[in-house]
Amino acid sequence: MSHPLPSRERPSGSVHGPCTAVRRVLYLTTPIYYVNATPHLGHAYTTIVADAMCRYHRLAGHEVFFLTGTDEHGDKIAQAAGKTAEMPQAFVDRNSAAFRAQWDALGITYDDFIRTTEPRHQAVVQAVLQRLWDKGDEIYFGKYGGQYCVGCERFYTEKEIVDGQCPDHQTPLQHIEEENYFFRMSKYQEWLRRELEAHPDRVRPERYRNELLGFLREPLEDLCISRPRARLEWGIPLPFDDRFVTYVWFDALLNYVSALGPLGSERFETLWPHVEHVIGKDILKPHGVYWPCMLKAAGLPVYRRLNVHGYWSLGGGKMSKSVGNVVEALALTEKYGHDAFRYFLMREMPFGLDASFSEEALVGRLNADLANDLGNLVARATTLIGTARGGVVPAPGPGTDAEARVQVALARTRAEVDQAMEEFAFHRALGAIWELLGVLNRYVDATQPWALVRAPDAASRLDTILYTLAEALRCLGILLAPFVPSAAARIRQALGQSGEPRLGDVEWGRLAAGTRVERLSGLFPRVDERRPASAPPEVAAPATARISIDEFRRLDLRVGEVLDAERVPKSKKLLRLTVQVGDETRTVVAGIAEHYAPEALRGRKVVVVANLEPATLMGISSNGMVLAGEAGGTLALLMLDRDLPPGARIR
Ligand code: MSP
């Protein structure tokens, strides 16, 4: 399945709808992925959140253009191709097709898939280079020597090198000295700093804007934008000197423009003002520094927004193909279903922060959130309508406070989802929908509709309850569509809703009495949970037992900053904390919910036992423990009486 500009999303050239209202437009891009490996969890995350965002905007009636693709030039690709018997073009064709097939299998609704080896892309790269060359002062020829990492395709400065090696790949660097063309990026340093100051929401979350401002406090060097063909053939020749090919980042970033057609095309004019990029934090510098400078120099407007997400790790380490710690997205999506996989990724990782991935945690969420909270509600409600009213939605009788609460909760959820999606906060949008599910499940428990089925004088009350449930499910079938599209479609279908869902229909009372409802059970079948990691038995040390200083030193106690805190669903005691410890962001589940409100903890510095074995609590993998004292029912978290940075050691 591919999406070569389906007519429904085809940019019309006009952003005005049929009436007077201006139609909102979103042009959203993912990074283009290197084809020296097959897709993995990290790529899948970026692509899935971008897909959910596009689906949400389409649901809201906005005009959407969603771009993804593959990055196919450069040293890294040439070397990977060199290790196979294939010619580079055949190699990139095969690997690019694997990305495309992966996104198709996951149901990603991209509108265009760009490849940097396509003529349409090469033409734009050469046109931009020529434009800069013709301006006279943007590109110059010079000599450069430095330490180069093939994996990163860049030179490293002395300051960045760790033990003589690439800090990312931990591999030796090569000293390379050669003549090349340079883009005079340094002259845009001050302009870029002012841009970032003037547009606080251009890069979000804010921590990444701050990181960019941090880079810009150091002198910005010019960017080497060519590679001699004597060393590297696999690239786009410079239009003004074909002894050189274009540096892969200069080539790759332009995909966002080349996908729209030749410079100055109508589609460019329509879509470019609305462009937003989604990237992982690993490629912040090229997108946050090189790219705006390139655009400025080429006389093109800077993108509207850069949305930066954190990194998934597996068991603590940074996970990427280069460090050999790869998860094949396909394997787990096939095992647990695409919707469950999407849900887990978006719910588990607060956008912008790091998170750790585990199959156990995925199964935990699948069972608790999807099978229990959602699947059971859908099964209970549709079954009841089947049994009690022959599968037909009754007209509601008079409502009570209980129904009013459901309606208020729905309106609140709708508003919170809008707000969260506006801020790229997928986990909050899902959190809001699950709050509504909580309200609905409590409504069913409190109103006990099954007890009313055989009570003749309760018919009107039962009608009201069944209508309320059916109407709430209809709205959920719309609200859930961006996140769990297949399950949402099944809910809508069970509720007799055909046609494209529209966010505007999340409005109480639109469900017509008389609508036929089908029974829908097993929306998310439960998965047998693996035995959770067993918690060590709690044995209080006798007061007289002493430990040596060496034993004490085995504890790695650190300052942790609480970035986020939320209640663990279905648990009275547990809070799930996202804690920054040094460079790492960890999830720590703490039994403090009865003593601290989540919002009171955000931004606080606590004491973390950093070398505790991870344990799974309520399906959540907890990595560390926060220290607290307790006496007479009062619990007090250990905090610092002076400020220290997260990660500082406590002795
Ligand atoms: N080709 C460049 C991007 C050029 S864009 C003009 C590139 N490609 S990549 O194949 O290495 O993909 C990097 C992207 O994959 C990251 O920015 C991120 O979106 C995603 N991820 C790869 N590993 C990841 C994790 N472990 N966690 C989250 N996302 C990560 O860089």
XYZ file of C-alpha atoms and ligand atoms in Angstrom:
682
model
C 0.000 0.000 0.000
C 1.367 3.390 -0.807
C -0.018 6.863 -0.672
C 1.063 8.678 -3.788
C -0.769 11.893 -3.063
C -4.318 10.609 -2.659
C -6.701 13.198 -3.949
C -8.196 13.795 -0.505
C -4.840 15.143 0.668
C -3.664 16.693 -2.545
C -2.691 20.276 -1.836
C -5.104 22.343 -3.795
C -3.023 25.441 -4.234
C -5.506 27.270 -2.090
C -5.708 26.931 1.633
C -9.254 28.188 1.742
C -12.132 25.815 2.245
C -15.456 26.044 0.497
C -16.778 28.576 3.026
C -15.010 31.602 4.358
C -13.060 29.764 7.072
C -9.332 29.425 6.425
C -8.376 25.776 6.341
C -5.397 24.918 8.461
C -2.519 23.225 6.685
C 0.165 20.925 8.048
C 3.203 19.769 6.128
C 4.888 17.239 8.399
C 8.153 15.425 7.749
C 10.128 12.613 9.351
C 13.894 12.412 8.973
C 14.854 10.480 5.887
C 16.393 7.267 7.118
C 19.798 5.935 6.199
C 19.551 2.852 4.046
C 22.602 1.097 5.423
C 20.357 -0.883 7.728
C 16.795 -2.063 8.024
C 14.176 -0.134 10.008
C 14.114 -0.534 13.774
C 12.187 0.646 16.790
C 13.744 4.124 16.815
C 12.798 4.836 13.208
C 9.370 3.332 13.827
C 8.756 5.673 16.778
C 9.456 8.827 14.776
C 7.344 7.626 11.898
C 4.474 6.532 14.140
C 4.235 9.799 16.070
C 4.338 11.726 12.804
C 1.609 9.463 11.448
C -0.547 9.964 14.547
C -0.112 13.733 14.262
C -1.133 13.682 10.599
C -4.114 11.466 11.289
C -5.182 13.820 14.071
C -5.010 16.847 11.770
C -6.929 15.071 9.018
C -9.514 14.137 11.621
C -9.778 17.817 12.466
C -10.424 18.571 8.792
C -7.038 20.160 8.150
C -5.093 19.812 4.945
C -2.149 17.494 5.526
C 0.925 16.545 3.577
C 3.045 13.882 5.237
C 6.530 13.182 3.945
C 8.978 10.430 4.751
C 11.768 8.797 2.776
C 15.333 7.551 2.685
C 18.790 9.109 2.795
C 20.912 7.248 0.290
C 24.219 9.013 -0.341
C 27.492 9.404 1.510
C 30.415 7.451 2.907
C 28.366 5.343 5.237
C 26.079 4.030 2.518
C 28.928 3.589 0.033
C 30.853 1.547 2.573
C 27.840 -0.584 3.479
C 27.154 -1.232 -0.210
C 30.852 -2.065 -0.675
C 30.488 -4.907 1.798
C 27.856 -6.549 -0.391
C 28.157 -7.863 -3.920
C 25.627 -5.286 -5.082
C 26.158 -2.059 -6.969
C 25.358 0.953 -4.741
C 22.173 1.770 -6.625
C 20.864 -1.788 -6.313
C 21.813 -1.782 -2.634
C 19.949 1.444 -1.866
C 16.970 0.364 -3.963
C 16.630 -2.775 -1.906
C 17.037 -1.103 1.476
C 14.846 1.847 0.662
C 12.134 -0.605 -0.376
C 12.483 -2.273 3.037
C 11.679 1.036 4.772
C 8.751 1.656 2.522
C 7.438 -1.862 3.027
C 7.811 -1.465 6.777
C 5.799 1.748 6.830
C 3.164 0.216 4.587
C 2.908 -2.793 6.882
C 2.449 -0.458 9.850
C -0.282 1.442 8.019
C 1.658 4.718 7.916
C -0.348 7.235 5.910
C 2.509 9.068 4.227
C 1.647 11.125 1.173
C 5.058 11.000 -0.438
C 8.225 8.979 -0.003
C 11.321 10.797 -1.144
C 14.640 9.177 -2.008
C 17.782 11.247 -2.315
C 18.899 9.260 -5.358
C 15.829 10.390 -7.300
C 16.387 12.895 -10.113
C 13.741 15.256 -8.658
C 15.821 15.563 -5.493
C 19.188 15.866 -7.202
C 17.849 18.686 -9.373
C 16.808 20.744 -6.342
C 20.081 20.134 -4.475
C 22.022 21.329 -7.504
C 19.726 24.310 -7.989
C 20.223 25.414 -4.377
C 23.990 24.940 -4.571
C 24.105 26.939 -7.782
C 22.013 29.677 -6.219
C 24.409 29.951 -3.264
C 27.454 29.808 -5.549
C 26.042 32.575 -7.720
C 25.509 34.792 -4.693
C 29.297 34.926 -4.430
C 29.754 35.122 -0.690
C 28.096 31.920 0.534
C 30.488 29.217 -0.648
C 34.291 29.270 -0.806
C 37.061 26.800 -1.613
C 39.509 25.970 1.157
C 41.675 23.445 2.820
C 40.622 21.520 5.850
C 42.265 18.933 8.036
C 40.650 17.188 10.925
C 39.506 14.053 12.704
C 36.702 12.413 10.744
C 34.169 9.745 11.725
C 32.698 7.766 8.835
C 29.747 6.617 10.971
C 28.713 10.200 11.712
C 29.937 11.551 8.374
C 31.489 14.534 10.076
C 34.652 16.028 11.417
C 35.067 16.223 15.181
C 36.698 19.100 17.014
C 39.353 18.366 19.642
C 36.901 19.259 22.388
C 34.370 16.673 21.256
C 36.765 13.738 20.918
C 36.724 11.249 23.809
C 39.868 9.138 24.356
C 40.875 9.708 20.755
C 37.602 8.177 19.581
C 34.229 9.198 18.200
C 32.033 9.898 21.249
C 29.036 8.295 19.529
C 30.499 5.220 17.909
C 33.512 4.679 20.197
C 35.599 3.964 17.109
C 38.936 5.517 16.108
C 38.731 8.674 14.001
C 40.595 9.127 10.738
C 42.785 12.142 10.166
C 41.743 13.591 6.836
C 43.221 16.602 5.109
C 41.796 17.793 1.858
C 40.592 20.707 -0.217
C 36.876 21.223 -0.172
C 34.065 23.699 -0.586
C 32.711 25.415 2.508
C 29.396 27.044 3.260
C 29.979 30.282 5.160
C 27.687 29.265 7.991
C 29.550 31.322 10.587
C 28.058 34.518 9.267
C 24.574 33.352 10.258
C 25.423 32.669 13.897
C 24.044 35.918 15.276
C 21.008 35.841 13.005
C 20.165 32.310 14.135
C 20.565 33.184 17.790
C 18.158 36.080 17.366
C 15.695 33.870 15.457
C 15.640 31.385 18.309
C 15.172 34.173 20.819
C 12.390 35.761 18.788
C 10.515 32.490 18.173
C 10.519 30.628 21.472
C 8.316 27.835 20.125
C 10.231 27.230 16.911
C 12.097 24.339 18.527
C 10.283 22.255 21.077
C 10.329 20.946 23.726
C 12.174 23.922 25.147
C 15.171 21.934 26.378
C 16.261 21.468 22.750
C 15.939 25.152 21.992
C 18.157 25.761 25.000
C 20.603 23.184 23.711
C 20.787 25.022 20.398
C 21.291 28.349 22.131
C 24.077 26.587 24.024
C 25.770 25.535 20.747
C 25.486 29.093 19.550
C 27.402 30.404 22.528
C 30.515 28.795 20.996
C 31.817 30.185 17.711
C 29.993 28.602 14.788
C 32.340 27.119 12.210
C 31.770 27.096 8.471
C 30.365 23.865 7.090
C 32.368 21.685 4.740
C 29.798 20.823 2.058
C 31.769 18.736 -0.429
C 33.724 15.517 -0.650
C 36.344 14.942 -3.356
C 35.203 12.343 -5.839
C 38.633 10.775 -5.668
C 37.579 9.628 -2.191
C 33.820 9.322 -2.535
C 31.869 8.856 -5.758
C 28.485 8.190 -4.205
C 26.852 11.593 -4.034
C 25.380 14.467 -5.988
C 28.050 16.291 -8.054
C 28.504 19.977 -7.245
C 27.032 21.892 -10.175
C 30.000 24.260 -10.286
C 32.800 21.696 -9.834
C 32.133 18.096 -10.723
C 35.355 16.889 -9.137
C 33.339 17.003 -5.912
C 30.124 15.514 -4.604
C 27.810 17.161 -2.060
C 28.253 16.453 1.651
C 25.479 14.066 2.617
C 23.827 16.304 5.225
C 23.660 19.260 2.847
C 22.076 16.902 0.318
C 19.727 15.161 2.785
C 18.242 18.219 4.488
C 17.081 19.536 1.152
C 14.711 16.576 0.780
C 12.131 18.582 2.695
C 12.150 21.123 -0.125
C 12.782 18.856 -3.103
C 9.752 16.697 -2.307
C 7.566 19.695 -3.099
C 8.870 20.056 -6.642
C 11.258 22.508 -8.287
C 12.089 25.671 -6.338
C 9.269 28.151 -6.544
C 6.655 25.528 -7.467
C 3.071 26.144 -6.508
C 3.119 23.262 -4.086
C 6.144 24.722 -2.378
C 4.375 28.038 -1.969
C 1.301 26.322 -0.537
C 2.954 23.938 1.850
C 6.281 25.386 2.909
C 4.846 28.039 5.260
C 3.318 25.176 7.252
C 6.273 22.833 7.459
C 7.047 21.084 10.735
C 9.819 18.551 11.147
C 9.890 15.613 13.549
C 13.347 14.368 14.479
C 15.171 12.477 17.214
C 17.546 14.423 19.460
C 20.561 12.802 17.781
C 20.129 15.009 14.737
C 19.314 18.256 16.499
C 22.420 20.096 15.330
C 22.002 19.546 11.588
C 18.311 20.453 11.827
C 18.633 23.214 14.388
C 21.783 24.882 13.054
C 22.822 23.857 9.518
C 19.310 23.718 8.108
C 18.028 27.176 9.101
C 21.328 28.708 7.949
C 21.052 26.904 4.616
C 17.494 28.097 4.160
C 18.385 31.645 5.062
C 21.310 31.678 2.651
C 19.116 30.251 -0.121
C 16.518 32.959 0.488
C 13.898 30.490 1.728
C 11.844 30.919 4.909
C 12.869 28.922 7.953
C 10.637 25.990 8.898
C 7.706 26.654 11.191
C 8.712 24.165 13.823
C 11.198 21.534 14.829
C 9.700 18.848 17.081
C 12.404 16.880 18.811
C 11.923 13.601 20.605
C 14.149 11.651 22.950
C 15.811 8.306 22.614
C 14.578 4.828 23.292
C 16.983 2.655 25.150
C 16.972 -1.030 25.837
C 18.264 -1.956 29.257
C 19.957 1.402 29.754
C 22.218 1.765 26.681
C 21.519 4.087 23.780
C 19.963 1.943 21.120
C 20.826 2.382 17.502
C 22.103 0.274 14.723
C 25.621 1.622 15.156
C 25.964 0.313 18.691
C 24.464 -3.000 17.672
C 21.564 -2.947 20.083
C 18.734 -3.020 17.592
C 15.119 -4.021 18.003
C 13.262 -4.982 14.895
C 10.010 -3.071 15.109
C 8.327 -5.578 12.879
C 8.927 -8.501 15.210
C 7.042 -6.959 18.124
C 4.353 -5.275 16.093
C 3.557 -8.596 14.498
C 3.548 -10.317 17.848
C 1.307 -7.870 19.689
C -0.473 -6.008 16.908
C 0.194 -2.612 15.370
C -2.253 -0.731 17.530
C -0.813 -2.051 20.784
C 2.683 -1.224 19.612
C 1.722 2.315 18.566
C -0.160 2.857 21.792
C 2.760 1.701 23.893
C 5.298 3.912 22.127
C 3.185 7.025 22.370
C 1.981 6.450 25.912
C 5.280 5.403 27.371
C 7.543 8.148 26.065
C 6.715 11.730 27.040
C 7.603 13.450 23.773
C 11.039 14.987 24.089
C 12.268 12.775 26.917
C 14.076 9.453 26.783
C 12.324 6.221 27.647
C 13.252 2.623 27.991
C 11.652 -0.098 25.964
C 10.828 -3.552 27.196
C 8.526 -6.254 26.002
C 7.276 -6.687 29.556
C 6.239 -3.065 29.818
C 4.491 -3.321 26.448
C 2.558 -6.371 27.603
C 1.754 -4.594 30.874
C 0.163 -1.672 29.035
C -1.551 -3.944 26.547
C -3.240 -5.907 29.311
C -4.035 -3.057 31.681
C -4.908 -0.193 29.355
C -6.017 -1.800 26.130
C -7.515 -5.154 27.110
C -8.965 -4.083 30.485
C -9.836 -0.408 30.360
C -10.788 -0.141 26.708
C -11.526 -3.655 25.439
C -13.678 -4.640 28.420
C -15.698 -1.450 28.294
C -16.436 -1.915 24.605
C -17.336 -5.570 25.117
C -19.548 -4.855 28.138
C -21.417 -1.993 26.519
C -22.011 -3.605 23.135
C -22.993 -6.912 24.725
C -25.497 -5.202 27.013
C -27.098 -3.327 24.135
C -27.296 -6.651 22.306
C -28.851 -8.539 25.194
C -31.091 -5.853 26.616
C -32.200 -3.989 23.482
C -31.678 -6.416 20.608
C -28.622 -4.517 19.385
C -30.444 -1.233 18.851
C -29.480 2.027 20.575
C -32.480 3.133 22.662
C -33.611 6.740 23.003
C -32.339 7.984 26.366
C -34.699 8.686 29.239
C -34.058 11.575 31.661
C -30.435 11.932 32.721
C -29.005 12.136 36.233
C -25.813 13.604 37.687
C -24.002 10.438 36.665
C -24.722 11.081 32.979
C -23.862 14.749 33.360
C -20.464 13.725 34.724
C -19.827 11.547 31.687
C -20.702 14.388 29.348
C -18.488 16.836 31.197
C -15.648 14.315 31.143
C -16.028 13.842 27.405
C -15.931 17.582 26.721
C -12.891 17.932 28.959
C -11.130 15.064 27.215
C -11.817 16.530 23.807
C -10.286 19.846 24.916
C -7.299 18.157 26.548
C -6.586 16.034 23.509
C -6.640 19.141 21.312
C -4.321 20.979 23.657
C -1.937 18.052 24.043
C -1.737 17.439 20.296
C -1.118 21.125 19.735
C 1.915 20.649 21.979
C 3.012 17.327 20.461
C 2.343 15.688 23.826
C 1.056 12.308 22.676
C 1.330 10.741 26.105
C -0.857 13.483 27.570
C -3.470 13.087 24.846
C -3.638 9.392 25.611
C -3.621 10.074 29.339
C -6.689 12.287 28.860
C -8.516 9.608 26.853
C -7.732 7.059 29.543
C -9.093 9.395 32.202
C -12.342 9.343 30.268
C -12.212 5.553 30.112
C -11.797 5.588 33.887
C -14.900 7.760 34.246
C -16.855 5.426 31.968
C -15.759 2.257 33.701
C -16.695 3.768 37.049
C -20.036 4.823 35.546
C -20.762 1.227 34.531
C -19.729 -0.057 37.968
C -21.883 2.513 39.739
C -25.002 2.258 37.571
C -24.892 -1.555 37.291
C -26.919 -1.751 34.079
C -26.917 -5.568 33.976
C -28.890 -5.568 37.248
C -31.578 -3.466 35.531
C -32.069 -5.736 32.523
C -34.802 -7.765 34.143
C -36.369 -4.963 36.175
C -39.423 -3.811 34.185
C -39.783 -0.486 36.010
C -36.155 0.412 35.250
C -36.521 0.378 31.455
C -36.167 4.102 31.032
C -33.170 4.254 33.370
C -31.531 1.402 31.454
C -32.210 3.192 28.158
C -30.397 6.238 29.465
C -27.402 4.206 30.604
C -27.164 2.250 27.361
C -27.469 5.378 25.267
C -24.794 7.055 27.369
C -22.422 4.145 26.861
C -23.098 3.857 23.141
C -22.650 7.587 22.627
C -19.415 7.617 24.625
C -18.111 4.704 22.542
C -18.999 6.477 19.320
C -16.955 9.478 20.451
C -14.088 7.235 21.561
C -14.078 5.658 18.097
C -13.207 9.110 16.775
C -10.841 10.307 19.505
C -8.811 7.098 19.370
C -8.441 7.102 15.583
C -5.007 8.801 15.373
C -3.484 6.510 17.987
C -5.007 3.056 17.514
C -6.540 3.384 14.056
C -7.658 -0.208 13.528
C -9.288 -0.586 16.933
C -10.960 2.812 16.544
C -12.337 1.796 13.153
C -13.722 -1.420 14.654
C -15.414 0.563 17.429
C -16.976 2.955 14.931
C -18.120 0.081 12.804
C -19.651 -1.707 15.792
C -21.510 1.525 16.562
C -22.871 1.692 13.030
C -20.707 4.653 12.016
C -19.579 4.619 8.415
C -17.532 7.147 6.463
C -14.439 9.090 7.480
C -14.412 10.040 11.171
C -14.409 13.754 12.010
C -13.265 15.348 15.220
C -16.185 17.769 14.956
C -18.516 14.832 15.593
C -17.166 14.419 19.115
C -20.217 16.253 20.303
C -22.665 14.768 22.757
C -25.981 13.580 21.376
C -25.120 13.007 17.725
C -25.765 9.275 17.973
C -29.250 8.589 16.638
C -31.514 6.351 18.660
C -32.302 3.296 16.562
C -28.697 2.862 15.370
C -27.720 -0.808 15.159
C -24.861 -1.903 17.378
C -22.817 -5.063 16.903
C -21.285 -6.925 19.777
C -17.537 -6.311 19.855
C -15.479 -8.430 22.193
C -11.805 -9.292 22.170
C -10.752 -5.912 20.754
C -7.408 -6.395 22.498
C -6.985 -9.962 23.697
C -4.995 -10.235 26.898
C -1.477 -11.577 26.696
C -0.097 -13.824 29.409
C 2.166 -11.634 31.416
C 5.610 -12.922 32.052
C 6.329 -13.349 35.684
C 7.369 -9.919 36.889
C 10.876 -9.604 38.215
C 10.564 -10.700 41.799
C 11.072 -8.026 44.368
C 13.631 -8.929 46.999
C 12.013 -9.960 50.281
C 11.828 -7.087 52.691
C 14.013 -8.101 55.586
C 14.769 -5.395 58.054
C 18.384 -5.503 59.093
C 18.723 -6.001 62.812
C 19.634 -2.713 64.416
C 22.866 -4.160 65.673
C 24.073 -5.375 62.275
C 26.723 -2.980 60.998
C 27.886 -2.585 57.432
C 31.352 -1.640 56.361
C 32.058 1.573 54.489
C 32.810 -0.580 51.439
C 29.390 -2.129 51.642
C 27.845 1.329 51.872
C 29.877 2.476 48.877
C 28.285 -0.195 46.757
C 25.168 1.973 46.790
C 25.168 4.418 43.907
C 23.131 7.316 45.284
C 22.506 10.218 42.939
C 20.626 13.464 42.711
C 17.653 13.045 40.374
C 15.420 15.758 38.954
C 11.764 14.808 38.561
C 10.800 15.774 35.010
C 7.362 14.274 35.061
C 5.115 12.410 37.491
C 1.830 10.641 36.956
C -0.381 8.217 38.801
C -0.096 4.568 37.867
C -3.566 3.598 36.681
C -5.350 1.172 38.971
C -2.914 1.715 41.789
C -3.603 3.783 44.877
C -0.012 3.814 45.998
C 2.176 4.098 42.950
C 3.437 7.118 41.072
C 5.423 6.789 37.910
C 8.265 9.311 37.919
C 10.411 10.365 34.990
C 13.685 11.292 36.593
C 16.754 12.855 35.069
C 19.929 11.360 36.542
C 22.976 12.822 34.813
C 22.480 12.369 31.055
C 20.008 9.581 31.563
C 16.248 9.808 31.867
C 14.785 6.984 33.912
C 11.399 5.703 34.852
C 11.092 5.125 38.579
C 7.922 3.723 40.114
C 7.538 4.922 43.692
C 4.988 4.011 46.368
C 4.294 7.615 47.326
C 0.976 8.396 45.605
C -0.864 8.659 48.903
C 1.583 11.282 50.141
C 2.487 13.395 47.099
C 0.439 14.836 44.249
C 2.196 14.318 40.903
C 2.241 18.027 40.107
C 3.969 18.800 43.425
C 6.928 16.694 42.382
C 7.721 18.062 38.948
C 10.990 19.962 39.021
C 11.975 18.700 42.489
C 15.368 17.170 43.156
C 15.257 13.830 44.953
C 17.703 11.129 45.991
C 17.822 8.098 43.711
C 19.374 4.686 44.291
C 20.820 4.487 40.808
C 22.303 0.985 40.786
C 19.236 -0.895 41.935
C 18.245 -3.820 39.715
C 15.258 -2.842 37.555
C 11.922 -4.327 38.632
C 8.531 -4.431 36.936
C 5.671 -2.947 38.954
C 2.139 -2.948 37.527
C 3.654 -3.691 34.140
C 6.026 -0.726 34.298
C 9.744 -1.270 34.321
C 11.155 0.749 37.224
C 14.806 1.643 37.052
C 15.939 2.913 40.443
C 14.313 3.945 43.689
C 13.708 7.290 45.380
C 14.529 7.547 49.062
C 12.022 8.625 51.663
C 11.659 8.454 55.401
C 8.507 7.350 57.193
C 7.183 7.738 60.704
C 3.669 7.518 62.111
C 2.061 7.430 58.674
C 3.921 10.490 57.411
C 6.204 10.001 54.492
C 8.906 12.511 53.561
C 11.016 12.366 50.430
C 14.710 13.085 50.802
C 15.491 16.350 49.057
C 18.529 18.612 49.007
C 18.936 21.736 51.065
C 21.108 23.267 48.352
C 20.933 22.945 44.607
C 23.057 20.275 42.920
C 22.813 19.155 39.277
C 20.988 15.918 38.436
C 23.444 13.024 38.497
C 25.550 14.488 41.341
C 26.855 11.715 43.563
C 25.664 11.397 47.144
C 28.113 9.932 49.642
N 19.702 10.205 7.515
C 19.734 10.920 8.741
C 18.604 11.921 8.815
C 18.578 12.911 7.704
S 17.175 13.935 7.776
C 17.454 15.102 6.672
C 19.620 9.937 9.898
N 19.060 8.753 9.615
S 18.872 7.546 10.657
O 18.462 6.411 9.880
O 20.016 7.370 11.463
O 17.654 7.946 11.522
C 17.790 8.788 12.611
C 16.434 8.973 13.246
O 15.895 7.708 13.628
C 16.502 9.742 14.544
O 16.506 11.114 14.381
C 15.246 9.284 15.195
O 14.179 9.926 14.571
C 15.213 7.812 14.851
N 15.922 7.003 15.844
C 16.962 6.154 15.621
N 17.255 5.526 16.780
C 16.451 5.964 17.769
C 16.199 5.582 19.108
N 16.909 4.701 19.724
N 15.175 6.171 19.748
C 14.351 7.055 19.127
N 14.534 7.406 17.869
C 15.689 7.064 17.226
O 19.998 10.302 10.978
